[in-house]
CSV table of C-alpha atoms in Angstrom, one decimal:
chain,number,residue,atom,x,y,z
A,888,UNK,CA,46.2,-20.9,88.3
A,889,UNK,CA,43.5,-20.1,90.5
A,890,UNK,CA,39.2,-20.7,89.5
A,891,UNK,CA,37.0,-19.0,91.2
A,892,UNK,CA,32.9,-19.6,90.4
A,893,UNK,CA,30.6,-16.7,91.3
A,894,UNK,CA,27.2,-15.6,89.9
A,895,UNK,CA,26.2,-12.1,88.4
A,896,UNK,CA,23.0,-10.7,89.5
A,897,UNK,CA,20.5,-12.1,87.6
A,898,UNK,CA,22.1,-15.6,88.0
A,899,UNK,CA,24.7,-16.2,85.1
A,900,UNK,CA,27.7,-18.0,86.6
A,901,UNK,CA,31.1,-15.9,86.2
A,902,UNK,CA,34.4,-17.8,86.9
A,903,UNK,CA,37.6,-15.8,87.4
A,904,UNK,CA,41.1,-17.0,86.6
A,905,UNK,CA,43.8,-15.7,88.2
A,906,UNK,CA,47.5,-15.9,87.6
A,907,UNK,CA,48.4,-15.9,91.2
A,908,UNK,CA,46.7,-18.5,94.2
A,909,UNK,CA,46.3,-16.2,96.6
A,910,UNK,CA,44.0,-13.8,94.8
A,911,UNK,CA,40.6,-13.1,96.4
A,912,UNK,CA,37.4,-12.2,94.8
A,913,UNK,CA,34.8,-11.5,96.6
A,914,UNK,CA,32.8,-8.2,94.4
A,915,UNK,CA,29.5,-8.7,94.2
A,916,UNK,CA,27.3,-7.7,91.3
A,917,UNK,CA,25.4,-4.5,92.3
A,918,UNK,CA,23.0,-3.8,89.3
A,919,UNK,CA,19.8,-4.4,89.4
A,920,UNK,CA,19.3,-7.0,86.5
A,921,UNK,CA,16.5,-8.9,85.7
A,922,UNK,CA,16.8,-12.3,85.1
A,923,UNK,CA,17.4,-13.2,81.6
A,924,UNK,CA,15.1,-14.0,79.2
A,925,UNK,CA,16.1,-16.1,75.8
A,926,UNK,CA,13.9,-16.7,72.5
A,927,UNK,CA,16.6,-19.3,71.7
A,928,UNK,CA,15.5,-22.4,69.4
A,929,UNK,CA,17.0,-25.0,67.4
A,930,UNK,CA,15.6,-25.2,63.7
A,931,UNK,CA,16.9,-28.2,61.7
A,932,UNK,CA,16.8,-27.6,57.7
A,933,UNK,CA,15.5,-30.5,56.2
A,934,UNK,CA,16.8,-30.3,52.7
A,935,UNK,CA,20.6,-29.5,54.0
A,936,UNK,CA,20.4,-31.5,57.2
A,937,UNK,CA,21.7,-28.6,59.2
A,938,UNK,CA,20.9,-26.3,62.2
A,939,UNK,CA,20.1,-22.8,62.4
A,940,UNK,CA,20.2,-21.2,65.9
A,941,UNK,CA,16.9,-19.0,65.7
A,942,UNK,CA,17.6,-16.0,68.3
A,943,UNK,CA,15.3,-13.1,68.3
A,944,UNK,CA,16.1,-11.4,71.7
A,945,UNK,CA,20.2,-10.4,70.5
A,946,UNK,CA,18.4,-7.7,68.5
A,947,UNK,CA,19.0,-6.0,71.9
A,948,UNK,CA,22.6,-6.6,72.4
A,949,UNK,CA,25.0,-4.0,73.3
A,950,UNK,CA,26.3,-2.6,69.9
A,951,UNK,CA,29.5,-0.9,70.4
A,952,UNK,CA,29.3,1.1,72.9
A,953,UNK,CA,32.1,3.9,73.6
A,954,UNK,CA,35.0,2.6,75.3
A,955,UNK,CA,34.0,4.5,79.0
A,956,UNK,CA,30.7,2.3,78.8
A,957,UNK,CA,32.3,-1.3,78.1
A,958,UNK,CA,30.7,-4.2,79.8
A,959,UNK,CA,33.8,-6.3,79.6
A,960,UNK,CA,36.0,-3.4,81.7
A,961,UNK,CA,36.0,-4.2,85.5
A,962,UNK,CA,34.0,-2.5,87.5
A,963,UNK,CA,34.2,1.0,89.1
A,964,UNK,CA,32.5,2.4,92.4
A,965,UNK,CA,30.5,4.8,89.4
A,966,UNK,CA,29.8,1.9,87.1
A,967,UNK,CA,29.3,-1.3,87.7
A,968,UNK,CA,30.5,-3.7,84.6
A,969,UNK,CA,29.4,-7.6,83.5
A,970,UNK,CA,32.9,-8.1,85.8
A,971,UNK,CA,32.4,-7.0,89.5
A,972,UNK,CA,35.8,-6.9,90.6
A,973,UNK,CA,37.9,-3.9,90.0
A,974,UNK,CA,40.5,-5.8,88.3
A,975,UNK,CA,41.0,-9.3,86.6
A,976,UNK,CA,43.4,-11.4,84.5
A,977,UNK,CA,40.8,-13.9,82.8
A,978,UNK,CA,37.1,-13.7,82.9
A,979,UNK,CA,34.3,-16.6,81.7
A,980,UNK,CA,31.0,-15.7,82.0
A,981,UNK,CA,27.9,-16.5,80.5
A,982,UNK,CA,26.5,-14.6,77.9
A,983,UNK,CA,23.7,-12.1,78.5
A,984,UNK,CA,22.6,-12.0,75.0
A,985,UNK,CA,23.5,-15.8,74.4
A,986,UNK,CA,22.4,-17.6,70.5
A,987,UNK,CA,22.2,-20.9,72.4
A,988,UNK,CA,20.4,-21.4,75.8
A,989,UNK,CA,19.1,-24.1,77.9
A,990,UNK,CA,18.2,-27.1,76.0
A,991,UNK,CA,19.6,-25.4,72.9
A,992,UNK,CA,23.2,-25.0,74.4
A,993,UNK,CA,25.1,-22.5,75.9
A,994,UNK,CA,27.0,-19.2,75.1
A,995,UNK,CA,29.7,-17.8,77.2
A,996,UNK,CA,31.9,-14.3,77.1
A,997,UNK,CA,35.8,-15.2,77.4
A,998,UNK,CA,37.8,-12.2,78.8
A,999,UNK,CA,41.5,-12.4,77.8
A,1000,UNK,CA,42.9,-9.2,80.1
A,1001,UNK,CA,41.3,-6.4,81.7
A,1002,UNK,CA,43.1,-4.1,79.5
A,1003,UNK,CA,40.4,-2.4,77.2
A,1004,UNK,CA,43.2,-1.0,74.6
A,1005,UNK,CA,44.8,-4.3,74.0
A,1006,UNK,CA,44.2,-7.4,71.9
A,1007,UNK,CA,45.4,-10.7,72.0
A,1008,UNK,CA,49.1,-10.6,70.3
A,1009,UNK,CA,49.5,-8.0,73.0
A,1010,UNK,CA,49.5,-10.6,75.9
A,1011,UNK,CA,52.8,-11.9,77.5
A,1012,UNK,CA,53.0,-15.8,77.2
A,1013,UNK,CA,51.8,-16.3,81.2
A,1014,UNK,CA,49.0,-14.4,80.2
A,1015,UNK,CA,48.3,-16.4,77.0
A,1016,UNK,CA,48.9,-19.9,78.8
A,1017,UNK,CA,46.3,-18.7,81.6
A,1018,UNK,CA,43.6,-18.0,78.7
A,1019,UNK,CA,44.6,-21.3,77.0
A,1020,UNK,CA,43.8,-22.8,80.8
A,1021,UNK,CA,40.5,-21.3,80.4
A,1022,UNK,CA,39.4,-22.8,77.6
A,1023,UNK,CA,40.6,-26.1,78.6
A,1024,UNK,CA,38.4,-26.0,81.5
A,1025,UNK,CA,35.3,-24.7,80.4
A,1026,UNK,CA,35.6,-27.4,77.4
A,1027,UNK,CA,35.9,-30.0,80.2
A,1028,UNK,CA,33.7,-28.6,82.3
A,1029,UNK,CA,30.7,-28.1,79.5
A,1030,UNK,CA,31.3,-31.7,78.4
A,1031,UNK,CA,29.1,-32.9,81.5
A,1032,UNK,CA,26.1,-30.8,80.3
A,1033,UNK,CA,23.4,-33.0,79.2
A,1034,UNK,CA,22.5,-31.4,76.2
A,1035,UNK,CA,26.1,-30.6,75.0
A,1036,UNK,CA,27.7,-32.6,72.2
A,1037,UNK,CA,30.5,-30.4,70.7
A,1038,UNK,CA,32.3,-27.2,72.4
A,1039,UNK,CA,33.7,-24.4,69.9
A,1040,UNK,CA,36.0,-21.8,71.9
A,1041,UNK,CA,37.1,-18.7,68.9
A,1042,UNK,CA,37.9,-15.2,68.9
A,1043,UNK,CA,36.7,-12.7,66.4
A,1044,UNK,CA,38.5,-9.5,66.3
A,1045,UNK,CA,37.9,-6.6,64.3
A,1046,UNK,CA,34.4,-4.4,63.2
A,1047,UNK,CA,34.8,-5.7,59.4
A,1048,UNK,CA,34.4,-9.4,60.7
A,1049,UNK,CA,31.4,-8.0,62.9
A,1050,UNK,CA,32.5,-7.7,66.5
A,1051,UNK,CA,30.2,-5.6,68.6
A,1052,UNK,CA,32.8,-5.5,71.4
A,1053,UNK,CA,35.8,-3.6,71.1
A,1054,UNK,CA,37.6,-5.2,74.3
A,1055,UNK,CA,39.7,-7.9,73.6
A,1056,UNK,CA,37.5,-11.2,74.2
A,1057,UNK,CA,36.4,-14.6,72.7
A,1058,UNK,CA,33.5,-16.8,73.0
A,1059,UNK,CA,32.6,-20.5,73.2
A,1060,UNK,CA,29.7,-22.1,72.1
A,1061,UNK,CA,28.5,-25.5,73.6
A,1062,UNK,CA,26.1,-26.7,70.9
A,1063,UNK,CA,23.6,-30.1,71.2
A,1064,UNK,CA,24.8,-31.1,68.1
A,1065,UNK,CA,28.1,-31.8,65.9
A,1066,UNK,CA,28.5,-28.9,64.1
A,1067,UNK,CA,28.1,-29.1,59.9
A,1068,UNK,CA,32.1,-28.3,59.4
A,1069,UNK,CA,33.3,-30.9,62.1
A,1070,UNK,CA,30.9,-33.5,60.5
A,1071,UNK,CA,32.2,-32.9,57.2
A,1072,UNK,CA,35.6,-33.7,58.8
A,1073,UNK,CA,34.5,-36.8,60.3
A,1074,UNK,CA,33.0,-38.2,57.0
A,1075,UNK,CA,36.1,-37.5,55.6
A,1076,UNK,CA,38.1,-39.2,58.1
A,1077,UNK,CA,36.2,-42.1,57.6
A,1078,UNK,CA,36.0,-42.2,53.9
A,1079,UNK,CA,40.1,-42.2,54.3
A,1080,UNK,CA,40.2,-44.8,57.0
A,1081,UNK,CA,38.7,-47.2,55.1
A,1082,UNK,CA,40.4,-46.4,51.7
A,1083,UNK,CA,44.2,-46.8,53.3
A,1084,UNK,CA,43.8,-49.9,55.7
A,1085,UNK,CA,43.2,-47.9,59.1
A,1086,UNK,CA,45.3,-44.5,58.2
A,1087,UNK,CA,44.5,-41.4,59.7
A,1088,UNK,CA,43.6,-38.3,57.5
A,1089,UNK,CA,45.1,-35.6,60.3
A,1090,UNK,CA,48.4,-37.3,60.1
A,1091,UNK,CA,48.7,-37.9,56.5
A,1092,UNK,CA,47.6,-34.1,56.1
A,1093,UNK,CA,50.2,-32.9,58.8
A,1094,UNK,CA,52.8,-35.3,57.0
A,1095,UNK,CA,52.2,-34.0,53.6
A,1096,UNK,CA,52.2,-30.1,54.6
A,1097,UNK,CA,55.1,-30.4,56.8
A,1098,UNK,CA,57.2,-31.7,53.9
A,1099,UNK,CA,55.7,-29.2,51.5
A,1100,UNK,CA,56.3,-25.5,50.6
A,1101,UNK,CA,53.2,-23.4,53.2
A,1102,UNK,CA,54.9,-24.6,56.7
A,1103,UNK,CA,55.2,-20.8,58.5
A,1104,UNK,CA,56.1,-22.1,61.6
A,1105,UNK,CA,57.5,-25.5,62.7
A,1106,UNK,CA,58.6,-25.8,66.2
A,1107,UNK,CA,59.2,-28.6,68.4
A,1108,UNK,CA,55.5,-29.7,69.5
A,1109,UNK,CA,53.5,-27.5,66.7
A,1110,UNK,CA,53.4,-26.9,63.1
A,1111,UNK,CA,51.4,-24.1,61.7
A,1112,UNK,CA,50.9,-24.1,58.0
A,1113,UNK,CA,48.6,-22.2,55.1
A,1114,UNK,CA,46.7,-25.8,53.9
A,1115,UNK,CA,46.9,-26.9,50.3
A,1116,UNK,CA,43.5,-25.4,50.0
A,1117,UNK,CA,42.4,-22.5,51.4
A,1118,UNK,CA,39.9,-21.1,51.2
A,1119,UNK,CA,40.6,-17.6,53.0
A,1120,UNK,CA,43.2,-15.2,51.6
A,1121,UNK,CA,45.9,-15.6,54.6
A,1122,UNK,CA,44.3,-18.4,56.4
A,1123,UNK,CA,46.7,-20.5,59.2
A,1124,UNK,CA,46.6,-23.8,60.3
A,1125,UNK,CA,48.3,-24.6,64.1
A,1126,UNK,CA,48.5,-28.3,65.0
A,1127,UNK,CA,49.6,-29.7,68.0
A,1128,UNK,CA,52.5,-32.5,66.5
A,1129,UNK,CA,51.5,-35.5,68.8
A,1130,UNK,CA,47.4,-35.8,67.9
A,1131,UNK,CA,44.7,-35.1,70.7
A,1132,UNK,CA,41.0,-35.2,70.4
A,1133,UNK,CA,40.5,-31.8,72.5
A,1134,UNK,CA,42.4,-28.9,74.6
A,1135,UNK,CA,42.2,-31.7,77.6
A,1136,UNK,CA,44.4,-33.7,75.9
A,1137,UNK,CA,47.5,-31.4,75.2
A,1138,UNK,CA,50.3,-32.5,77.2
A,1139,UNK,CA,52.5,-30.5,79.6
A,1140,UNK,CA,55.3,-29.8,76.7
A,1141,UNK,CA,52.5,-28.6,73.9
A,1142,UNK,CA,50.8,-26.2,76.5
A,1143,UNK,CA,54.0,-24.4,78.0
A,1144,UNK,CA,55.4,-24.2,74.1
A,1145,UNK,CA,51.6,-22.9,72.9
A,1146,UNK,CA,52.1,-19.2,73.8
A,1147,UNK,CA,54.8,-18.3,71.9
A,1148,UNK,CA,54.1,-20.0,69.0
A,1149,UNK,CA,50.5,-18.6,68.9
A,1150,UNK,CA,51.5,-15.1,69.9
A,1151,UNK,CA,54.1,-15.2,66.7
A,1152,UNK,CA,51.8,-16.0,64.5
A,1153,UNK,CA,48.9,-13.5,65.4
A,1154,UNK,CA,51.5,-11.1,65.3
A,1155,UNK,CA,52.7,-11.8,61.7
A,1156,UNK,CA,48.8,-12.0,61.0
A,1157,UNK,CA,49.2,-8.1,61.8
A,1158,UNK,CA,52.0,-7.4,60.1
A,1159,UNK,CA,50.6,-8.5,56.8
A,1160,UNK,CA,48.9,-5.1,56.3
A,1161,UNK,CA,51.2,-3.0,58.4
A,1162,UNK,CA,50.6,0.1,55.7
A,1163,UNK,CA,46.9,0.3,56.3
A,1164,UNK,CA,47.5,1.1,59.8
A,1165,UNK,CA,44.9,-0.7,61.8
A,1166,UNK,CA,44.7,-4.3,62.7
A,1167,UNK,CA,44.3,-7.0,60.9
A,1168,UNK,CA,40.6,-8.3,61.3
A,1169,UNK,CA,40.4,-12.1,62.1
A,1170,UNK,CA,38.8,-15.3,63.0
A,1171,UNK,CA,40.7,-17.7,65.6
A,1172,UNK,CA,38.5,-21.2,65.4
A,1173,UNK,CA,39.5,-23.9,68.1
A,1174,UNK,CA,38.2,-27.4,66.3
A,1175,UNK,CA,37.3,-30.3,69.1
A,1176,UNK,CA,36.1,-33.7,68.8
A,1177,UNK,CA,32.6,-33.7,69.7
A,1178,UNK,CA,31.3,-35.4,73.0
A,1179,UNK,CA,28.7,-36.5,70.9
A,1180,UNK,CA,28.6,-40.7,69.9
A,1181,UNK,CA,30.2,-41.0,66.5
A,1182,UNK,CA,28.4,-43.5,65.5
A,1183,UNK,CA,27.2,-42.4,62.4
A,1184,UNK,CA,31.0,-42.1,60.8
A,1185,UNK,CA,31.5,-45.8,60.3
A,1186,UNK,CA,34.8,-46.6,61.8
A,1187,UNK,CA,35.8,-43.6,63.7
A,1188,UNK,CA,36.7,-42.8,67.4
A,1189,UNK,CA,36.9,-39.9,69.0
A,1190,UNK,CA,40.8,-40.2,69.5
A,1191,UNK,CA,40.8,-40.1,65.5
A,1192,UNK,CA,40.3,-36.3,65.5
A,1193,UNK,CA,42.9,-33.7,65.9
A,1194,UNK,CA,42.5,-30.5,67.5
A,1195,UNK,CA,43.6,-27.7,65.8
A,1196,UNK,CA,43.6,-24.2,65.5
A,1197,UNK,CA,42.7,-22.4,62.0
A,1198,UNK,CA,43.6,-18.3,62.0
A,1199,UNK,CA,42.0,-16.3,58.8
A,1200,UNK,CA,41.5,-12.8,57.8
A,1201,UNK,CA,39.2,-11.8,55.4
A,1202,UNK,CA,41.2,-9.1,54.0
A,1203,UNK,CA,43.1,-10.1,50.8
A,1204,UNK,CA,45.1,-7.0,50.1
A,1205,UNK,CA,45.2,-3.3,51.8
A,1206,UNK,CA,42.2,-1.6,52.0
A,1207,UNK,CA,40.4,-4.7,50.7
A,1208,UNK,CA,37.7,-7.6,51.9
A,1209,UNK,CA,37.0,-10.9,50.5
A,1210,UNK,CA,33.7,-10.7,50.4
A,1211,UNK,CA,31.1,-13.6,50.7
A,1212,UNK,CA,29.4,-13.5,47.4
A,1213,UNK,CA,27.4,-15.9,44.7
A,1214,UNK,CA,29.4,-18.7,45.0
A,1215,UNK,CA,30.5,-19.0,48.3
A,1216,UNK,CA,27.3,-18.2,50.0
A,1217,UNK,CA,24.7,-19.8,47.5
A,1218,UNK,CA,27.0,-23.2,46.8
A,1219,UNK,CA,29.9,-23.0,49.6
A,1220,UNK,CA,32.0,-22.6,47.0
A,1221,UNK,CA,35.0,-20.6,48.1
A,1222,UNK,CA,37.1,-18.7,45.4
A,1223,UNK,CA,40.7,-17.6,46.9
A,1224,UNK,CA,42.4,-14.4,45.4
A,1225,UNK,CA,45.7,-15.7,47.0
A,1226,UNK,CA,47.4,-18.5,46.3
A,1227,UNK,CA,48.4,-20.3,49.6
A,1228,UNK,CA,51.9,-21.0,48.7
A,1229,UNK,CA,52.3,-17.6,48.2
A,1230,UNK,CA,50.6,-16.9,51.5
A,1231,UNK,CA,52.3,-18.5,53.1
A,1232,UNK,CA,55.4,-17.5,51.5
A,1233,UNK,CA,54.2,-13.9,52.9
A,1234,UNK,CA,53.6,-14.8,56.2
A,1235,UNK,CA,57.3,-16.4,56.8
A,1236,UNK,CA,58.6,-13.3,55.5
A,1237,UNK,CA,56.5,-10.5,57.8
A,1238,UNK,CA,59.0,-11.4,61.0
A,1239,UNK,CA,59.3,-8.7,63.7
């Protein structure tokens, strides 16, 4: 792999990887931008202890714009993209419309190929490894800013779940502060550690599913399973089998094995609902340790998390959405139509 760090016109850094060392990139941006301009804010709710990332200025964002006037294409001698070179294999860059900025964070775009038409399952596994590079790095790298205490790297694909973007790309957020869903993790972690004499909640969870009935995939360095509780109609779990706090800490064997297994399994995502004829819209969530002290989770260390993946559609059937009603947006409540045995029953089934 080759990195390359450049800067767009009105400043953002852009980092290009490349497959092959002897690439070259030297495009420059030609537009004439102005430098960017954020309303970005941090709001802490007092009654839930929570954040809420106030935003104003994405009211503006590019909003899908026909495929001849992407900003995530390269660029052409008639038009100029976000991506100055004429052709790319992965692209980082930061966000022009980010929800976190400065103090607040930081938002960037992940590119997975230059190819407008495809989507992630389409990738070959060099391809895949080089965007799984990517996001090891910028979590490394964003670790060392000074406001950053936890770094999420996802993909959402698909208008239904609300991408504005029809080229095939992801995102990473570096927020300054642990996340409500990692520190509900974390609590629980401890509450466990405690209870058991120093046992670790990841492994007894991977223990218990790997021996149970929702394993989909179980290869030699990951297990991907449907959890005992889901809370999303087809919703996937992928776990790398020796534990690792972040993408930084996969080993050589888990990395090289990682394409394949990851490819398979967004491909049986989309042959779930084959008969609708369009793909399956999803989430893809990365979940990493925070940088942050863990001070407040008596008895945990950082080593004590485990990164994983977790995959979910919200379609539950052709033609139909799980929707995010009463319960699940007034009380967080989640109320599955599908019963995660029989998920993942389903999803061991829908081989190519």
């Amino acid at each position: 792999m080759k990195k390359t760090s450049t800067h767009l016109a009105d400043g953002r850094e852009l980092i290009y990887y490349d497959l092959r060392d002897d690439t070259a990139r030297t495009a420059t941006d030609r537009r004439p931008l102005d430098a960017v301009a954020t309303t970005a804010e941090i709001r802490r709710d007092p009654l839930l202890g929570d954040s809420v990332a106030i935003a104003s200025h994405r009211q503006g964002r590019t909003y899908h714009p026909p495929a001849d006037q992407c900003p995530l294409c390269p660029s052409t001698p008639e038009r100029p993209t976000e991506i100055p070179d004429t052709s790319y294999d992965v692209v980082v860059f930061e966000n022009r419309f980010p929800s976190l900025a400065g103090d607040a964070g930081r938002c960037e775009v992940v590119c997975f190929t230059s190819d407008h038409t495809a989507s992630f399952r389409d990738l070959t596994d060099e391809q895949a490894a080089l965007v799984l590079e990517a996001w090891t790095d910028r979590t490394a790298e964003l670790s060392h800013l000074p406001s950053v205490q936890q770094v999420f790297c996802f993909e959402n694909r698909g208008a239904e779940i609300g991408v504005t973007l029809g080229h095939p790309h992801g995102q990473i957020y570096a927020y300054p502060f642990v996340t409500p869903r990692t520190a509900l993790a974390l609590r629980s972690l401890a509450a466990h550690k405690a209870a058991t004499g120093g046992r670790n909640l990841f492994d007894d969870v991977l223990a218990d599913e790997r021996a149970g009935p929702r394993v989909v995939l179980d290869t030699e360095h990951w297990l991907a399973f449907v959890p005992y509780a889901a809370h999303w109609p087809y919703e996937a779990h992928l776990y790398p089998k020796r534990r690792v706090a972040d993408l930084p800490g996969l080993d050589a064997a888990a990395r090289a094995e990682f394409p394949g297994v990851y490819l398979e399994l967004l491909k049986r995502f989309d042959r779930l609902f084959d008969q609708d004829g369009t793909p399956t819209p999803y989430i893809a969530a990365w979940h990493q340790a925070p940088f942050a002290p863990l001070d407040a989770y008596d008895g945990v260390v950082r080593d004590d998390f485990a990164l994983h993946l977790e995959l979910f559609t919200i379609r539950r059937t052709s033609g139909k959405l799980k929707f995010l009603a009463g319960s699940e947006s007034g009380m967080s409540v989640f109320i599955n139509d599908v019963p995660p045995e029989a998920a993942a029953e389903r999803l061991r089934e829908v081989t190519s």
